[in-house]
């Protein structure tokens, strides 16, 4: 059960730098070093545009650079990873040819038109300023370049729980914006709660063209939808879609 005051206290504590630094050791960012998962994500990214001969940027790699290592092996000219938190140690980054860059989550620290491909797996839902991140991706991508993003629209607070709680998939949508931010802003389980239509609008308004898209729908939510009042304000598609993958192109100048 979610006890809102406890969530708020937890979040406020994580606003204290030494505490958040300590807790970061316990984060699990996703793929980690699961080689099957690395291959799966690499296959998704390179399905329509292989990285051979390309300059590739990954947004939010978390604890693994293995997907970019795979791209280098496949002939990428350069691979760069950008994150807001250091999950890969300096010792590890010294051993690789990948540029690992940290920034403040606002302006991407790259020149305009520097990359041919931008890849991102379950990171866009965590960005604190989605419109800026999308606009920045557009800026640093070359004309004709591609962005592939898998975005997980579920409430991450309940992932990994035993027994699983599929009915809580969109629990994050119960709360007004100000309260949700007070509960989550400093936490790794923060999600910006944008729905499928919001992402499509943001990317297209920034200038991207959608070349291909795939969505996953939660069957549990589909069945329970009439009894979930907090989902009634969304379109059917936004209320039931829990993962989207977008293949986007920056048009030629
Ligand atoms: C759930 S993890 C996903 C990690 C990895 N892509 C994976 O699938 O295993 C989300 C990652 O996005 C990063 N992140 C959050 N906001 C970001 C931003 N504005 N720019 C770049 N990365 C960001 C987080 O620090 C974290 O590394």
Short mmCIF file of C-alpha atoms and ligand atoms in Angstrom, two decimals:
data_model
loop_
_atom_site.label_atom_id
_atom_site.label_comp_id
_atom_site.label_asym_id
_atom_site.label_seq_id
_atom_site.Cartn_x
_atom_site.Cartn_y
_atom_site.Cartn_z
CA UNK A 1 0.00 0.00 0.00
CA UNK A 2 1.26 3.49 -0.79
CA UNK A 3 1.50 5.73 2.29
CA UNK A 4 1.78 9.18 0.78
CA UNK A 5 3.49 10.97 3.74
CA UNK A 6 6.17 8.23 3.82
CA UNK A 7 6.71 8.62 0.08
CA UNK A 8 7.14 12.37 0.57
CA UNK A 9 9.65 11.91 3.42
CA UNK A 10 11.57 9.32 1.39
CA UNK A 11 11.74 11.76 -1.51
CA UNK A 12 12.83 14.69 0.67
CA UNK A 13 15.61 12.59 2.23
CA UNK A 14 16.87 11.73 -1.25
CA UNK A 15 17.16 15.46 -1.92
CA UNK A 16 20.13 15.40 0.50
CA UNK A 17 23.23 14.77 -1.65
CA UNK A 18 25.18 12.34 0.64
CA UNK A 19 22.05 10.21 1.14
CA UNK A 20 21.22 10.05 -2.57
CA UNK A 21 24.87 9.21 -3.35
CA UNK A 22 24.77 6.35 -0.84
CA UNK A 23 21.44 5.01 -2.14
CA UNK A 24 22.65 5.14 -5.76
CA UNK A 25 24.75 2.05 -4.95
CA UNK A 26 21.53 0.07 -4.60
CA UNK A 27 19.93 1.21 -7.87
CA UNK A 28 19.32 -1.41 -10.52
CA UNK A 29 19.01 0.46 -13.80
CA UNK A 30 17.68 -2.32 -16.03
CA UNK A 31 19.80 -4.19 -18.54
CA UNK A 32 22.89 -4.22 -16.31
CA UNK A 33 25.21 -6.90 -17.67
CA UNK A 34 22.57 -9.39 -18.76
CA UNK A 35 24.04 -10.46 -22.10
CA UNK A 36 20.70 -11.72 -23.48
CA UNK A 37 19.08 -8.37 -22.69
CA UNK A 38 22.05 -6.45 -24.20
CA UNK A 39 21.62 -8.38 -27.45
CA UNK A 40 17.83 -7.86 -27.42
CA UNK A 41 18.17 -4.09 -26.98
CA UNK A 42 20.96 -3.84 -29.57
CA UNK A 43 18.77 -5.76 -32.06
CA UNK A 44 15.90 -3.36 -31.40
CA UNK A 45 18.09 -0.29 -31.96
CA UNK A 46 19.71 -1.58 -35.12
CA UNK A 47 16.63 -3.23 -36.66
CA UNK A 48 16.16 -0.58 -39.38
CA UNK A 49 19.50 1.29 -39.24
CA UNK A 50 22.68 -0.66 -38.43
CA UNK A 51 25.39 1.43 -36.70
CA UNK A 52 28.22 0.58 -39.16
CA UNK A 53 29.96 3.81 -40.16
CA UNK A 54 27.83 5.90 -37.79
CA UNK A 55 28.37 8.18 -34.78
CA UNK A 56 26.06 6.82 -32.08
CA UNK A 57 24.78 8.48 -28.90
CA UNK A 58 23.00 6.58 -26.13
CA UNK A 59 20.82 8.58 -23.72
CA UNK A 60 20.75 7.13 -20.18
CA UNK A 61 22.82 3.92 -20.42
CA UNK A 62 22.56 3.30 -16.66
CA UNK A 63 24.93 0.59 -15.44
CA UNK A 64 25.97 -0.87 -18.77
CA UNK A 65 27.91 0.29 -21.80
CA UNK A 66 27.62 -3.19 -23.33
CA UNK A 67 25.03 -2.16 -25.93
CA UNK A 68 27.43 0.49 -27.25
CA UNK A 69 30.32 -2.01 -27.09
CA UNK A 70 28.22 -4.21 -29.41
CA UNK A 71 27.75 -1.24 -31.75
CA UNK A 72 31.52 -0.62 -31.85
CA UNK A 73 32.10 -4.28 -32.69
CA UNK A 74 29.50 -3.92 -35.46
CA UNK A 75 31.49 -1.06 -37.01
CA UNK A 76 30.18 2.16 -35.42
CA UNK A 77 32.70 4.97 -35.93
CA UNK A 78 32.17 6.40 -32.46
CA UNK A 79 29.94 5.70 -29.48
CA UNK A 80 29.03 8.21 -26.78
CA UNK A 81 26.92 7.67 -23.67
CA UNK A 82 25.33 10.52 -21.76
CA UNK A 83 23.74 10.26 -18.33
CA UNK A 84 22.79 12.45 -15.38
CA UNK A 85 24.21 10.05 -12.77
CA UNK A 86 27.53 8.22 -12.79
CA UNK A 87 26.72 4.52 -12.89
CA UNK A 88 29.90 3.47 -14.69
CA UNK A 89 33.14 3.99 -12.74
CA UNK A 90 36.09 5.96 -14.12
CA UNK A 91 38.11 2.74 -13.97
CA UNK A 92 35.58 1.02 -16.26
CA UNK A 93 35.32 3.95 -18.69
CA UNK A 94 39.13 4.08 -19.03
CA UNK A 95 39.05 0.52 -20.41
CA UNK A 96 36.61 1.37 -23.20
CA UNK A 97 36.61 3.46 -26.36
CA UNK A 98 33.17 4.81 -25.48
CA UNK A 99 32.94 8.47 -24.41
CA UNK A 100 30.99 8.48 -21.15
CA UNK A 101 29.66 11.95 -20.40
CA UNK A 102 27.69 13.30 -17.43
CA UNK A 103 25.50 16.41 -17.65
CA UNK A 104 22.75 18.22 -15.76
CA UNK A 105 19.80 16.88 -17.78
CA UNK A 106 19.25 20.13 -19.67
CA UNK A 107 21.39 21.15 -22.70
CA UNK A 108 23.16 18.11 -24.15
CA UNK A 109 26.91 18.84 -24.06
CA UNK A 110 27.43 18.32 -27.82
CA UNK A 111 27.53 20.41 -30.96
CA UNK A 112 24.52 20.50 -33.25
CA UNK A 113 24.34 17.72 -35.86
CA UNK A 114 27.05 15.58 -34.21
CA UNK A 115 25.40 12.13 -34.31
CA UNK A 116 23.84 9.83 -36.91
CA UNK A 117 21.91 7.71 -34.38
CA UNK A 118 20.49 8.35 -30.93
CA UNK A 119 19.41 5.34 -28.92
CA UNK A 120 17.57 5.15 -25.64
CA UNK A 121 16.08 2.29 -23.62
CA UNK A 122 13.75 3.05 -20.68
CA UNK A 123 15.33 6.45 -20.01
CA UNK A 124 12.97 9.02 -21.58
CA UNK A 125 10.26 8.28 -19.00
CA UNK A 126 12.71 9.38 -16.28
CA UNK A 127 13.78 12.73 -17.73
CA UNK A 128 12.68 15.70 -15.64
CA UNK A 129 12.26 18.09 -18.60
CA UNK A 130 11.00 15.98 -21.52
CA UNK A 131 10.41 18.87 -23.97
CA UNK A 132 14.02 20.06 -23.54
CA UNK A 133 15.46 16.54 -23.88
CA UNK A 134 13.47 15.88 -27.06
CA UNK A 135 14.48 19.27 -28.56
CA UNK A 136 18.12 18.63 -27.62
CA UNK A 137 18.06 15.21 -29.28
CA UNK A 138 16.74 16.86 -32.42
CA UNK A 139 19.51 19.47 -32.30
CA UNK A 140 22.44 17.07 -31.88
CA UNK A 141 21.18 14.61 -34.52
CA UNK A 142 22.35 15.03 -38.12
CA UNK A 143 19.74 15.62 -40.84
CA UNK A 144 18.60 12.20 -42.04
CA UNK A 145 19.72 10.70 -38.69
CA UNK A 146 17.59 8.36 -36.57
CA UNK A 147 16.42 8.21 -32.98
CA UNK A 148 15.17 4.92 -31.54
CA UNK A 149 13.53 5.09 -28.11
CA UNK A 150 11.80 2.46 -26.03
CA UNK A 151 9.73 4.22 -23.36
CA UNK A 152 8.16 2.36 -20.44
CA UNK A 153 4.97 4.16 -19.40
CA UNK A 154 4.28 2.12 -16.23
CA UNK A 155 4.66 3.16 -12.60
CA UNK A 156 8.16 1.87 -11.76
CA UNK A 157 7.41 1.83 -8.00
CA UNK A 158 5.92 -1.65 -8.23
CA UNK A 159 8.36 -3.35 -10.59
CA UNK A 160 10.03 -6.46 -9.24
CA UNK A 161 7.53 -6.95 -6.40
CA UNK A 162 6.50 -10.48 -5.44
CA UNK A 163 3.72 -11.29 -5.96
CA UNK A 164 3.47 -9.02 -9.05
CA UNK A 165 0.91 -6.20 -8.86
CA UNK A 166 -0.28 -5.71 -12.45
CA UNK A 167 -3.30 -3.67 -11.38
CA UNK A 168 -0.96 -1.01 -10.00
CA UNK A 169 0.67 -0.52 -13.41
CA UNK A 170 -0.63 3.02 -13.77
CA UNK A 171 -0.94 3.91 -10.09
CA UNK A 172 1.27 6.96 -10.72
CA UNK A 173 -1.66 8.52 -12.61
CA UNK A 174 -3.76 8.73 -9.43
CA UNK A 175 -1.89 11.78 -8.14
CA UNK A 176 -1.91 15.45 -9.14
CA UNK A 177 1.36 16.68 -10.63
CA UNK A 178 2.48 18.67 -7.56
CA UNK A 179 1.94 15.68 -5.21
CA UNK A 180 3.59 13.18 -7.54
CA UNK A 181 6.66 15.42 -7.78
CA UNK A 182 6.74 15.78 -4.00
CA UNK A 183 6.64 11.97 -3.70
CA UNK A 184 9.13 11.10 -6.43
CA UNK A 185 11.20 13.95 -7.91
CA UNK A 186 14.51 12.92 -6.27
CA UNK A 187 14.01 9.18 -6.66
CA UNK A 188 15.20 6.83 -9.38
CA UNK A 189 11.61 5.52 -9.64
CA UNK A 190 10.46 9.02 -10.71
CA UNK A 191 8.65 8.96 -14.04
CA UNK A 192 7.32 12.00 -15.88
CA UNK A 193 4.02 10.13 -16.58
CA UNK A 194 3.71 11.31 -20.20
CA UNK A 195 1.37 9.03 -22.15
CA UNK A 196 1.79 7.67 -25.67
CA UNK A 197 0.00 10.63 -27.33
CA UNK A 198 2.12 13.12 -25.31
CA UNK A 199 5.37 11.57 -26.56
CA UNK A 200 4.18 11.46 -30.14
CA UNK A 201 3.15 15.12 -29.93
CA UNK A 202 6.49 16.17 -28.35
CA UNK A 203 8.61 14.34 -30.92
CA UNK A 204 6.61 15.52 -33.91
CA UNK A 205 6.45 19.12 -32.64
CA UNK A 206 10.26 19.05 -32.28
CA UNK A 207 10.45 18.16 -36.00
CA UNK A 208 10.90 14.37 -35.95
CA UNK A 209 9.15 12.15 -38.49
CA UNK A 210 7.81 8.85 -37.16
CA UNK A 211 9.00 6.04 -39.44
CA UNK A 212 7.74 3.14 -37.36
CA UNK A 213 6.15 2.60 -33.97
CA UNK A 214 5.19 -0.34 -31.77
CA UNK A 215 3.12 -0.42 -28.59
CA UNK A 216 2.38 -2.91 -25.85
CA UNK A 217 -0.95 -2.87 -24.10
CA UNK A 218 -1.70 -4.19 -20.61
CA UNK A 219 -4.46 -6.82 -20.83
CA UNK A 220 -5.03 -6.56 -17.08
CA UNK A 221 -5.69 -2.82 -17.37
CA UNK A 222 -7.91 -3.35 -20.44
CA UNK A 223 -10.14 -5.69 -18.40
CA UNK A 224 -10.13 -3.50 -15.28
CA UNK A 225 -10.45 -0.14 -17.09
CA UNK A 226 -14.12 0.60 -16.17
CA UNK A 227 -13.24 0.23 -12.46
CA UNK A 228 -10.15 2.51 -12.56
CA UNK A 229 -11.55 6.06 -12.23
CA UNK A 230 -8.16 7.80 -12.52
CA UNK A 231 -7.74 6.46 -16.09
CA UNK A 232 -11.09 7.76 -17.36
CA UNK A 233 -9.67 11.16 -18.39
CA UNK A 234 -7.34 9.52 -20.94
CA UNK A 235 -8.10 8.28 -24.44
CA UNK A 236 -8.45 4.48 -24.55
CA UNK A 237 -5.01 4.13 -26.16
CA UNK A 238 -3.31 6.32 -23.56
CA UNK A 239 -5.10 4.51 -20.72
CA UNK A 240 -3.95 1.01 -21.69
CA UNK A 241 -0.56 1.41 -23.43
CA UNK A 242 2.37 0.56 -21.18
CA UNK A 243 5.38 0.48 -23.55
CA UNK A 244 6.07 2.36 -26.77
CA UNK A 245 8.99 2.05 -29.15
CA UNK A 246 9.48 4.81 -31.69
CA UNK A 247 11.76 4.88 -34.72
CA UNK A 248 12.13 8.55 -35.65
CA UNK A 249 14.01 10.46 -38.35
CA UNK A 250 15.27 14.02 -38.48
CA UNK A 251 14.32 15.16 -41.99
CA UNK A 252 16.89 16.40 -44.49
CA UNK A 253 17.49 20.17 -44.26
C1 LIG B 1 15.90 2.87 -15.93
S1 LIG B 1 17.51 3.45 -16.29
C2 LIG B 1 17.77 2.68 -17.87
C3 LIG B 1 19.21 2.32 -18.08
C4 LIG B 1 19.53 1.54 -19.35
N1 LIG B 1 19.16 2.28 -20.55
C5 LIG B 1 18.86 0.21 -19.32
O1 LIG B 1 17.89 0.00 -20.06
O2 LIG B 1 19.32 -0.65 -18.55
C6 LIG B 1 17.27 5.16 -16.71
C7 LIG B 1 18.57 5.90 -17.00
O3 LIG B 1 18.25 7.20 -17.53
C8 LIG B 1 19.11 8.15 -16.92
N2 LIG B 1 18.53 9.50 -17.07
C9 LIG B 1 17.55 10.10 -16.36
N3 LIG B 1 17.34 11.35 -16.81
C10 LIG B 1 18.21 11.54 -17.84
C11 LIG B 1 18.47 12.64 -18.73
N4 LIG B 1 17.81 13.80 -18.64
N5 LIG B 1 19.42 12.45 -19.68
C12 LIG B 1 20.12 11.29 -19.78
N6 LIG B 1 19.90 10.23 -18.97
C13 LIG B 1 18.96 10.36 -18.01
C14 LIG B 1 19.21 7.64 -15.49
O4 LIG B 1 20.28 8.21 -14.77
C15 LIG B 1 19.41 6.15 -15.75
O5 LIG B 1 20.74 5.85 -16.05
#
